Coordinates of C-alpha atoms in Angstrom, one line a residue:
M1 CA 38.9 -34.1 -51.8
K2 CA 37.2 -35.8 -48.8
I3 CA 38.8 -39.2 -48.3
R4 CA 36.2 -41.9 -47.9
T5 CA 37.3 -45.5 -47.6
R6 CA 35.3 -48.7 -47.2
F7 CA 35.7 -52.2 -45.9
A8 CA 33.4 -54.6 -47.8
P9 CA 33.5 -58.2 -46.6
S10 CA 31.4 -61.0 -47.9
P11 CA 29.6 -62.9 -45.2
T12 CA 30.4 -66.3 -46.6
G13 CA 32.9 -66.9 -43.8
Y14 CA 34.1 -65.3 -40.7
L15 CA 36.5 -62.3 -40.4
H16 CA 40.0 -63.6 -40.7
V17 CA 43.3 -61.9 -40.2
G18 CA 43.7 -61.1 -43.9
G19 CA 40.4 -59.2 -44.0
A20 CA 41.1 -57.6 -40.6
R21 CA 44.4 -56.2 -41.9
T22 CA 42.7 -54.8 -45.0
A23 CA 40.0 -53.2 -42.8
L24 CA 42.8 -51.8 -40.6
F25 CA 44.7 -50.2 -43.5
S26 CA 41.5 -48.8 -44.9
W27 CA 40.5 -47.4 -41.5
L28 CA 44.0 -45.9 -40.9
L29 CA 43.9 -44.2 -44.3
A30 CA 40.6 -42.5 -43.5
R31 CA 41.5 -41.6 -39.9
K32 CA 44.8 -40.1 -40.8
A33 CA 43.1 -37.8 -43.4
G34 CA 40.2 -36.9 -41.1
G35 CA 38.0 -38.7 -43.6
Q36 CA 35.2 -41.3 -43.2
F37 CA 35.3 -45.1 -43.1
V38 CA 32.3 -47.1 -44.4
L39 CA 31.3 -50.7 -43.6
R40 CA 29.5 -52.5 -46.4
I41 CA 28.3 -56.1 -46.2
E42 CA 28.4 -57.7 -49.7
D43 CA 25.8 -60.4 -49.2
T44 CA 24.5 -60.9 -52.7
D45 CA 25.7 -64.6 -52.6
R46 CA 22.6 -65.7 -50.8
E47 CA 23.4 -69.4 -50.9
R48 CA 26.7 -69.0 -49.0
S49 CA 26.0 -65.8 -46.9
T50 CA 24.9 -66.5 -43.4
Q51 CA 23.7 -64.3 -40.5
A52 CA 26.3 -66.0 -38.2
A53 CA 29.1 -64.7 -40.5
V54 CA 27.5 -61.2 -40.6
D55 CA 27.4 -61.2 -36.8
A56 CA 31.0 -62.4 -36.5
I57 CA 32.2 -59.6 -38.9
L58 CA 30.4 -57.0 -36.8
Q59 CA 31.6 -58.4 -33.5
G60 CA 35.2 -58.7 -34.9
M61 CA 35.2 -55.1 -36.1
D62 CA 33.9 -54.0 -32.7
W63 CA 36.4 -56.0 -30.7
L64 CA 39.3 -54.7 -32.9
G65 CA 38.1 -51.1 -32.3
L66 CA 37.7 -50.4 -36.1
D67 CA 34.8 -48.1 -35.8
Y68 CA 32.9 -47.0 -38.9
D69 CA 31.3 -43.7 -39.7
E70 CA 28.6 -45.1 -41.9
G71 CA 27.0 -48.6 -42.2
P72 CA 26.8 -51.4 -42.1
F73 CA 25.1 -51.2 -45.5
Y74 CA 23.8 -54.5 -47.0
Q75 CA 23.8 -55.1 -50.7
T76 CA 20.6 -57.2 -50.5
D77 CA 18.8 -54.0 -49.5
R78 CA 19.9 -52.2 -52.7
Y79 CA 18.6 -54.5 -55.5
D80 CA 16.2 -51.8 -56.8
R81 CA 19.2 -49.5 -57.3
Y82 CA 21.2 -52.1 -59.1
N83 CA 18.3 -52.9 -61.4
E84 CA 17.9 -49.3 -62.1
V85 CA 21.6 -49.0 -63.2
I86 CA 21.4 -52.1 -65.3
Q87 CA 18.4 -50.7 -67.2
E88 CA 20.3 -47.4 -67.7
L89 CA 23.3 -49.3 -69.1
L90 CA 21.0 -51.2 -71.5
E91 CA 19.2 -48.1 -72.7
D92 CA 22.5 -46.2 -73.2
G93 CA 24.0 -49.0 -75.2
H94 CA 26.6 -50.1 -72.7
A95 CA 25.0 -53.5 -72.1
Y96 CA 23.1 -56.2 -74.0
Y97 CA 21.0 -59.3 -73.5
C98 CA 22.6 -62.7 -74.1
N99 CA 20.7 -65.9 -74.4
C100 CA 23.6 -68.3 -75.0
S101 CA 23.0 -71.6 -73.2
K102 CA 25.3 -73.1 -70.6
E103 CA 26.0 -75.9 -73.0
L104 CA 27.0 -73.5 -75.7
L105 CA 29.3 -71.6 -73.4
A106 CA 30.9 -74.8 -72.1
Q107 CA 31.5 -75.9 -75.7
M108 CA 33.0 -72.5 -76.6
R109 CA 35.3 -72.7 -73.6
E110 CA 36.5 -76.2 -74.5
Q111 CA 37.3 -75.2 -78.1
Q112 CA 39.2 -72.2 -77.0
M113 CA 41.3 -74.2 -74.5
Q114 CA 42.1 -76.8 -77.1
A115 CA 43.2 -74.0 -79.4
G116 CA 45.4 -72.6 -76.7
V117 CA 43.4 -69.4 -76.4
K118 CA 42.4 -67.7 -73.2
P119 CA 38.7 -68.8 -72.6
R120 CA 36.3 -65.9 -72.9
Y121 CA 32.8 -65.2 -74.3
D122 CA 33.0 -64.6 -78.0
R123 CA 30.5 -61.7 -77.9
R124 CA 28.2 -63.4 -80.5
C125 CA 25.1 -61.8 -78.9
R126 CA 26.7 -58.3 -78.6
D127 CA 25.1 -56.8 -81.7
L128 CA 22.0 -59.0 -82.1
N129 CA 19.7 -56.7 -80.1
I130 CA 18.1 -59.6 -78.3
K131 CA 15.0 -58.9 -76.3
P132 CA 14.5 -60.5 -72.8
D133 CA 11.1 -62.0 -73.9
Q134 CA 12.7 -64.1 -76.6
S135 CA 13.2 -67.8 -76.1
G136 CA 15.9 -68.9 -73.7
D137 CA 17.1 -67.5 -70.4
C138 CA 18.8 -64.2 -70.8
V139 CA 21.7 -62.6 -68.9
V140 CA 22.8 -59.1 -69.3
R141 CA 26.4 -58.5 -70.4
F142 CA 28.4 -55.3 -70.3
K143 CA 30.0 -54.1 -73.5
T144 CA 33.7 -54.0 -72.7
P145 CA 35.6 -51.6 -75.0
L146 CA 37.2 -53.6 -77.8
G147 CA 40.4 -51.7 -78.0
G148 CA 42.8 -49.7 -75.8
S149 CA 43.7 -50.4 -72.2
V150 CA 42.7 -49.7 -68.7
I151 CA 45.5 -47.8 -66.9
F152 CA 45.5 -46.9 -63.2
N153 CA 48.0 -45.9 -60.6
D154 CA 47.9 -48.3 -57.7
L155 CA 48.9 -46.6 -54.5
I156 CA 50.9 -49.6 -53.5
R157 CA 52.0 -51.2 -56.8
G158 CA 52.3 -48.2 -59.0
H159 CA 51.5 -48.2 -62.8
I160 CA 49.1 -51.0 -63.8
E161 CA 47.9 -51.4 -67.4
I162 CA 45.5 -54.1 -68.7
K163 CA 44.6 -54.4 -72.3
N164 CA 40.9 -54.5 -73.0
T165 CA 41.5 -57.5 -75.3
E166 CA 42.2 -59.4 -72.1
L167 CA 38.8 -58.7 -70.7
D168 CA 35.4 -60.4 -71.2
D169 CA 32.0 -59.0 -71.8
L170 CA 31.2 -59.7 -68.2
I171 CA 27.7 -60.6 -67.0
I172 CA 26.2 -57.9 -64.9
A173 CA 22.8 -59.5 -64.3
R174 CA 22.1 -63.2 -64.1
S175 CA 19.2 -64.9 -65.8
D176 CA 17.1 -64.6 -62.6
G177 CA 17.7 -60.8 -62.7
S178 CA 20.1 -60.7 -59.8
P179 CA 23.1 -58.4 -60.1
T180 CA 26.6 -59.7 -60.1
Y181 CA 29.6 -58.8 -58.0
N182 CA 31.4 -56.3 -60.2
L183 CA 28.2 -54.4 -61.0
T184 CA 27.2 -54.0 -57.3
V185 CA 30.6 -53.0 -56.2
A186 CA 30.9 -50.3 -58.9
V187 CA 27.5 -48.9 -58.1
D188 CA 28.1 -48.9 -54.4
D189 CA 31.5 -47.2 -54.6
N190 CA 29.9 -44.5 -56.7
D191 CA 26.8 -44.0 -54.6
M192 CA 28.8 -44.0 -51.4
A193 CA 31.3 -41.6 -52.8
I194 CA 34.3 -43.9 -52.0
S195 CA 37.5 -42.1 -52.9
H196 CA 40.0 -44.8 -52.0
V197 CA 39.5 -48.6 -52.4
V198 CA 41.9 -50.6 -50.2
R199 CA 41.5 -54.4 -50.8
G200 CA 43.5 -57.6 -51.4
E201 CA 45.6 -58.1 -54.5
D202 CA 43.3 -60.9 -55.6
H203 CA 41.0 -58.1 -56.7
I204 CA 43.4 -56.6 -59.2
S205 CA 41.7 -58.5 -62.0
N206 CA 38.3 -56.9 -61.0
T207 CA 39.6 -53.4 -61.0
P208 CA 39.6 -52.8 -64.8
K209 CA 36.0 -54.2 -65.0
Q210 CA 34.8 -51.9 -62.3
I211 CA 36.6 -48.9 -63.9
H212 CA 34.8 -49.6 -67.2
L213 CA 31.5 -49.8 -65.3
L214 CA 32.2 -46.6 -63.4
N215 CA 33.1 -44.8 -66.7
A216 CA 29.8 -46.1 -68.2
I217 CA 27.7 -44.6 -65.5
G218 CA 29.7 -41.3 -65.5
A219 CA 31.2 -41.9 -62.0
Q220 CA 34.4 -40.6 -60.4
I221 CA 37.1 -43.3 -60.5
P222 CA 38.4 -43.9 -56.9
Q223 CA 42.1 -44.5 -56.2
Y224 CA 43.0 -48.1 -55.7
A225 CA 45.5 -49.8 -53.3
H226 CA 45.8 -53.6 -53.6
V227 CA 47.3 -55.1 -50.4
P228 CA 49.5 -58.2 -50.8
M229 CA 48.5 -61.5 -49.4
I230 CA 49.4 -62.8 -46.0
L231 CA 51.4 -65.9 -46.3
G232 CA 52.0 -69.0 -44.2
E233 CA 55.5 -69.9 -43.1
D234 CA 55.8 -72.1 -46.2
G235 CA 55.4 -69.1 -48.4
K236 CA 51.9 -70.1 -49.6
R237 CA 48.7 -68.1 -49.0
L238 CA 47.6 -68.2 -45.4
S239 CA 44.8 -70.7 -45.0
K240 CA 43.2 -73.1 -42.4
R241 CA 46.0 -75.6 -43.0
H242 CA 48.4 -73.0 -41.5
G243 CA 46.2 -72.7 -38.4
A244 CA 44.5 -69.4 -39.7
V245 CA 41.5 -68.7 -37.6
S246 CA 38.8 -66.1 -37.3
V247 CA 39.5 -62.9 -35.5
L248 CA 37.0 -63.8 -32.8
Q249 CA 38.9 -67.1 -32.1
Y250 CA 41.9 -65.0 -31.2
R251 CA 39.8 -63.3 -28.6
E252 CA 38.5 -66.7 -27.3
E253 CA 42.1 -67.9 -27.1
G254 CA 43.0 -65.0 -24.8
Y255 CA 44.7 -62.5 -27.2
L256 CA 44.2 -58.8 -26.7
A257 CA 42.8 -56.7 -29.6
E258 CA 45.5 -54.1 -29.3
A259 CA 48.2 -56.9 -29.6
L260 CA 46.5 -58.3 -32.8
I261 CA 46.1 -54.9 -34.3
N262 CA 49.7 -54.0 -33.6
Y263 CA 50.8 -57.2 -35.2
L264 CA 48.6 -56.8 -38.3
V265 CA 49.8 -53.2 -38.9
R266 CA 53.4 -54.5 -39.1
L267 CA 52.5 -57.2 -41.6
G268 CA 53.7 -55.4 -44.8
W269 CA 54.0 -51.9 -43.4
S270 CA 56.7 -50.3 -41.3
A271 CA 57.8 -47.0 -39.8
G272 CA 61.5 -47.3 -39.4
D273 CA 62.5 -49.9 -36.8
K274 CA 59.5 -49.2 -34.5
E275 CA 57.7 -52.3 -33.4
I276 CA 55.1 -51.2 -30.9
F277 CA 52.5 -48.6 -31.8
S278 CA 49.6 -47.0 -30.0
R279 CA 46.5 -46.3 -32.0
N280 CA 47.4 -42.6 -32.3
E281 CA 50.9 -43.5 -33.5
M282 CA 49.5 -45.8 -36.1
I283 CA 47.2 -43.1 -37.4
D284 CA 50.0 -40.4 -37.4
L285 CA 52.6 -42.6 -39.1
F286 CA 50.6 -44.7 -41.5
E287 CA 51.1 -44.1 -45.3
I288 CA 49.4 -46.5 -47.7
E289 CA 52.2 -45.9 -50.2
N290 CA 54.6 -47.5 -47.7
V291 CA 52.9 -50.8 -47.7
N292 CA 55.1 -53.5 -49.2
K293 CA 54.3 -55.0 -52.6
A294 CA 55.4 -58.5 -51.5
G295 CA 53.4 -60.8 -49.3
S296 CA 54.2 -61.0 -45.6
I297 CA 54.8 -64.1 -43.5
F298 CA 52.4 -64.7 -40.6
N299 CA 54.4 -65.7 -37.6
P300 CA 52.2 -67.0 -34.7
E301 CA 55.1 -67.0 -32.3
K302 CA 55.7 -63.3 -32.8
L303 CA 52.0 -62.5 -32.3
L304 CA 52.1 -64.6 -29.1
W305 CA 55.2 -62.7 -27.9
L306 CA 53.5 -59.4 -28.7
N307 CA 50.4 -60.5 -26.8
Q308 CA 52.5 -61.3 -23.7
L309 CA 54.1 -57.9 -23.9
Y310 CA 50.7 -56.2 -23.9
I311 CA 49.7 -58.3 -20.9
K312 CA 52.9 -57.4 -19.1
E313 CA 52.5 -53.7 -19.7
G314 CA 48.7 -53.3 -19.8
D315 CA 46.4 -51.6 -17.3
E316 CA 45.6 -54.1 -14.6
Q317 CA 42.0 -53.2 -14.3
F318 CA 41.4 -53.3 -18.0
L319 CA 43.1 -56.7 -18.2
A320 CA 41.0 -57.9 -15.2
N321 CA 37.8 -57.0 -17.0
E322 CA 39.0 -58.9 -20.1
L323 CA 40.0 -61.9 -17.9
Q324 CA 36.5 -62.0 -16.4
T325 CA 35.2 -62.9 -19.9
H326 CA 37.4 -66.0 -19.9
F327 CA 36.3 -67.2 -16.5
T328 CA 32.7 -66.6 -17.5
A329 CA 33.2 -68.7 -20.6
M330 CA 34.7 -71.4 -18.4
G331 CA 31.7 -71.3 -16.1
V332 CA 33.8 -70.1 -13.1
D333 CA 32.3 -67.9 -10.5
T334 CA 34.9 -65.3 -9.4
S335 CA 32.8 -63.6 -6.8
E336 CA 34.4 -65.7 -4.0
G337 CA 38.1 -65.2 -4.4
P338 CA 40.7 -62.5 -4.9
A339 CA 40.2 -59.4 -7.1
L340 CA 41.1 -60.2 -10.7
A341 CA 43.4 -57.3 -10.8
K342 CA 45.5 -59.1 -8.2
V343 CA 45.4 -62.2 -10.3
I344 CA 46.7 -60.3 -13.3
A345 CA 49.5 -58.8 -11.2
A346 CA 50.5 -62.3 -10.0
Y347 CA 50.4 -64.0 -13.5
R348 CA 51.2 -61.3 -16.0
E349 CA 54.9 -62.2 -16.1
R350 CA 54.2 -66.0 -16.4
E351 CA 51.6 -66.4 -19.0
K352 CA 51.2 -65.3 -22.7
T353 CA 47.4 -65.2 -23.0
L354 CA 44.5 -64.3 -20.8
K355 CA 43.1 -67.8 -21.4
D356 CA 46.3 -69.2 -20.0
I357 CA 46.0 -67.0 -16.9
A358 CA 42.4 -68.1 -16.4
Q359 CA 43.2 -71.8 -16.7
S360 CA 46.3 -71.5 -14.5
S361 CA 44.5 -69.6 -11.7
V362 CA 41.2 -71.4 -11.6
Y363 CA 42.2 -73.0 -8.3
L364 CA 41.8 -69.5 -6.7
F365 CA 38.0 -69.7 -7.3
Q366 CA 37.2 -73.4 -7.3
E367 CA 38.1 -76.3 -5.0
I368 CA 40.7 -78.7 -6.3
G369 CA 39.1 -81.5 -8.2
V370 CA 42.1 -83.5 -9.4
Y371 CA 45.7 -83.3 -8.2
D372 CA 48.5 -83.6 -10.6
E373 CA 49.8 -87.2 -10.2
K374 CA 53.4 -86.4 -10.7
A375 CA 53.3 -83.5 -8.3
V376 CA 51.6 -85.7 -5.6
K377 CA 54.1 -88.5 -6.1
K378 CA 57.0 -86.1 -5.7
C379 CA 55.8 -83.8 -3.0
F380 CA 53.3 -85.8 -0.9
G381 CA 55.5 -88.4 0.6
E382 CA 55.6 -89.2 4.3
K383 CA 58.3 -86.6 4.8
A384 CA 56.0 -83.8 3.8
L385 CA 53.6 -84.5 6.7
Q386 CA 55.6 -82.8 9.5
P387 CA 56.3 -79.6 7.5
L388 CA 52.6 -79.3 6.5
Q389 CA 51.4 -79.8 10.0
A390 CA 53.9 -77.3 11.3
I391 CA 53.0 -74.6 8.8
S392 CA 49.3 -75.2 9.4
S393 CA 49.8 -74.5 13.1
A394 CA 51.8 -71.4 12.2
F395 CA 49.2 -70.1 9.8
T396 CA 46.4 -70.7 12.3
E397 CA 48.1 -68.2 14.6
L398 CA 48.3 -65.7 11.8
E399 CA 45.0 -63.7 12.1
D400 CA 43.1 -62.3 9.1
E401 CA 44.4 -58.8 9.5
M402 CA 47.9 -60.1 9.4
W403 CA 47.3 -62.1 6.2
T404 CA 49.8 -60.4 3.9
S405 CA 52.3 -61.9 1.5
E406 CA 55.2 -60.5 3.5
N407 CA 53.9 -62.0 6.8
I408 CA 53.2 -65.3 5.0
K409 CA 56.7 -65.4 3.7
Q410 CA 58.2 -64.7 7.1
T411 CA 56.0 -67.4 8.7
I412 CA 57.3 -70.0 6.2
L413 CA 60.9 -69.0 6.7
Q414 CA 60.5 -69.2 10.5
T415 CA 58.9 -72.6 10.2
A416 CA 61.6 -73.9 8.0
E417 CA 64.2 -72.6 10.4
T418 CA 62.4 -74.2 13.4
L419 CA 62.3 -77.5 11.5
N420 CA 65.9 -77.1 10.3
V421 CA 64.8 -77.8 6.7
G422 CA 65.2 -75.8 3.4
M423 CA 62.4 -73.6 2.2
G424 CA 61.6 -76.1 -0.6
K425 CA 60.7 -78.8 1.9
I426 CA 57.8 -76.7 3.0
G427 CA 57.1 -74.6 -0.2
Q428 CA 56.7 -77.4 -2.7
P429 CA 54.2 -79.5 -0.6
L430 CA 52.4 -76.3 0.2
R431 CA 52.1 -75.4 -3.5
V432 CA 50.7 -78.8 -4.4
A433 CA 48.3 -78.6 -1.5
L434 CA 47.0 -75.2 -2.5
T435 CA 46.9 -75.5 -6.3
G436 CA 46.8 -79.2 -7.1
G437 CA 50.0 -78.8 -9.2
S438 CA 53.6 -77.8 -9.0
S439 CA 53.4 -74.5 -10.8
S440 CA 52.2 -71.1 -9.6
P441 CA 53.5 -67.6 -8.7
S442 CA 55.7 -67.3 -5.7
I443 CA 54.5 -69.3 -2.8
E444 CA 53.7 -66.3 -0.6
I445 CA 51.7 -64.7 -3.3
T446 CA 49.9 -67.9 -4.1
I447 CA 48.9 -68.4 -0.4
F448 CA 47.8 -64.8 -0.1
L449 CA 45.5 -65.1 -3.1
V450 CA 44.0 -68.4 -2.0
G451 CA 43.1 -66.7 1.3
R452 CA 43.5 -67.8 4.9
K453 CA 40.4 -69.9 5.2
R454 CA 40.9 -71.9 2.0
T455 CA 44.6 -72.2 2.8
L456 CA 44.0 -73.9 6.1
Q457 CA 41.4 -76.2 4.7
R458 CA 43.5 -77.3 1.7
I459 CA 46.5 -78.0 4.0
A460 CA 44.2 -80.1 6.1
D461 CA 43.0 -82.0 3.0
A462 CA 46.6 -82.6 2.0
I463 CA 47.6 -83.9 5.4
A464 CA 44.7 -86.3 5.3
M465 CA 45.6 -87.4 1.8
I466 CA 49.2 -88.1 2.9
Q467 CA 48.1 -90.0 6.0
T468 CA 45.8 -92.1 4.0
Q469 CA 48.4 -92.9 1.4
N470 CA 51.0 -93.9 4.0
S471 CA 48.7 -95.8 6.4
P472 CA 49.6 -99.5 6.8

């Protein structure tokens, strides 16, 4: 059997980590088997679906590298097909028209709740042979079998059995003729020859309904795997109150796609004690049956640690290209300044995200607008004037071709020795002069990256500031 999986998000919101993990597991299942992965946009909720959400889903999938073999398919393009199936179900006796009013259904529900009975439609229209042209708005309901059970083997949870008496005669077409969720999903999974459905555990209740529909249209029943929820650190379902954000926001915050993918694959799945996986290793080792039944806690700190690890060990040029997007978003022109690969090399051990690197190194590409007040107060006293003047003279004699981090370091050491002061007496005022603050990579690397011309100008600006501050 050719394995075909699908990811079928609803564009009523952006692609979040829960959906991304489901997509990843589905993608891995297909890729491991040499099968096909299909993307389907379930956009039949026209009031809540937005083009912005569709775009964010597509961009998120692309950023994460979850390539699909077919799609994206849009359910709103398939209404004719759904209507065709609905008519076949009516003609074959698997469905019927129901003209019960909303008021009647509400009254029915209220009475059942008062009686302590699970609310459900009482099937009063099931055998009335109502025609759609009769008075009242009609919906189409599916005739759920009255006895027996739906039994399926969930690839993650094992044996699941749901009695048909627990199920309703679900609506498959609304009064305006539009198809409902379970009908469209069943038809699509059949038409797209989906062999394995990987989705969240909140869909377990939909599975027996869709199996009934698939049986009614003579379709092959796919295998199901219901993935547990991702939980916040309080043990409750991950939501905005836990800081859950869209996948694209992680990109904006400076996370790497490979770090996020690596983190998500370990949320509920493992291969021994291994923590770090390449794409190929994920594909080779992944088994859907090894996904845990219990929910997994989302730990932002571990994701951040993993992201820093990928920054430390990643290809410098690749990281430089990614870093460029953050400078562009900040409106910073990097054409006049050091190569971004050198910035990565200087900062990869210090920062945890690419956004942090961009914000920390912006002084390399823009003039200092505002100096850190505490750093100025601490390092720009009158005693800093002589060391800065001395190092300025020394750097002036260091020609462009001699402007290397090693030569810069030796120049600072020689100046400190000449002045009979510690390295810090020169290094700290220099750092503030060059960066506007008190934190940066080693002083010689910082000065090298700033460049000779800018270094001399910034030292001159610092000297002028100190003289002004200490003038009578």
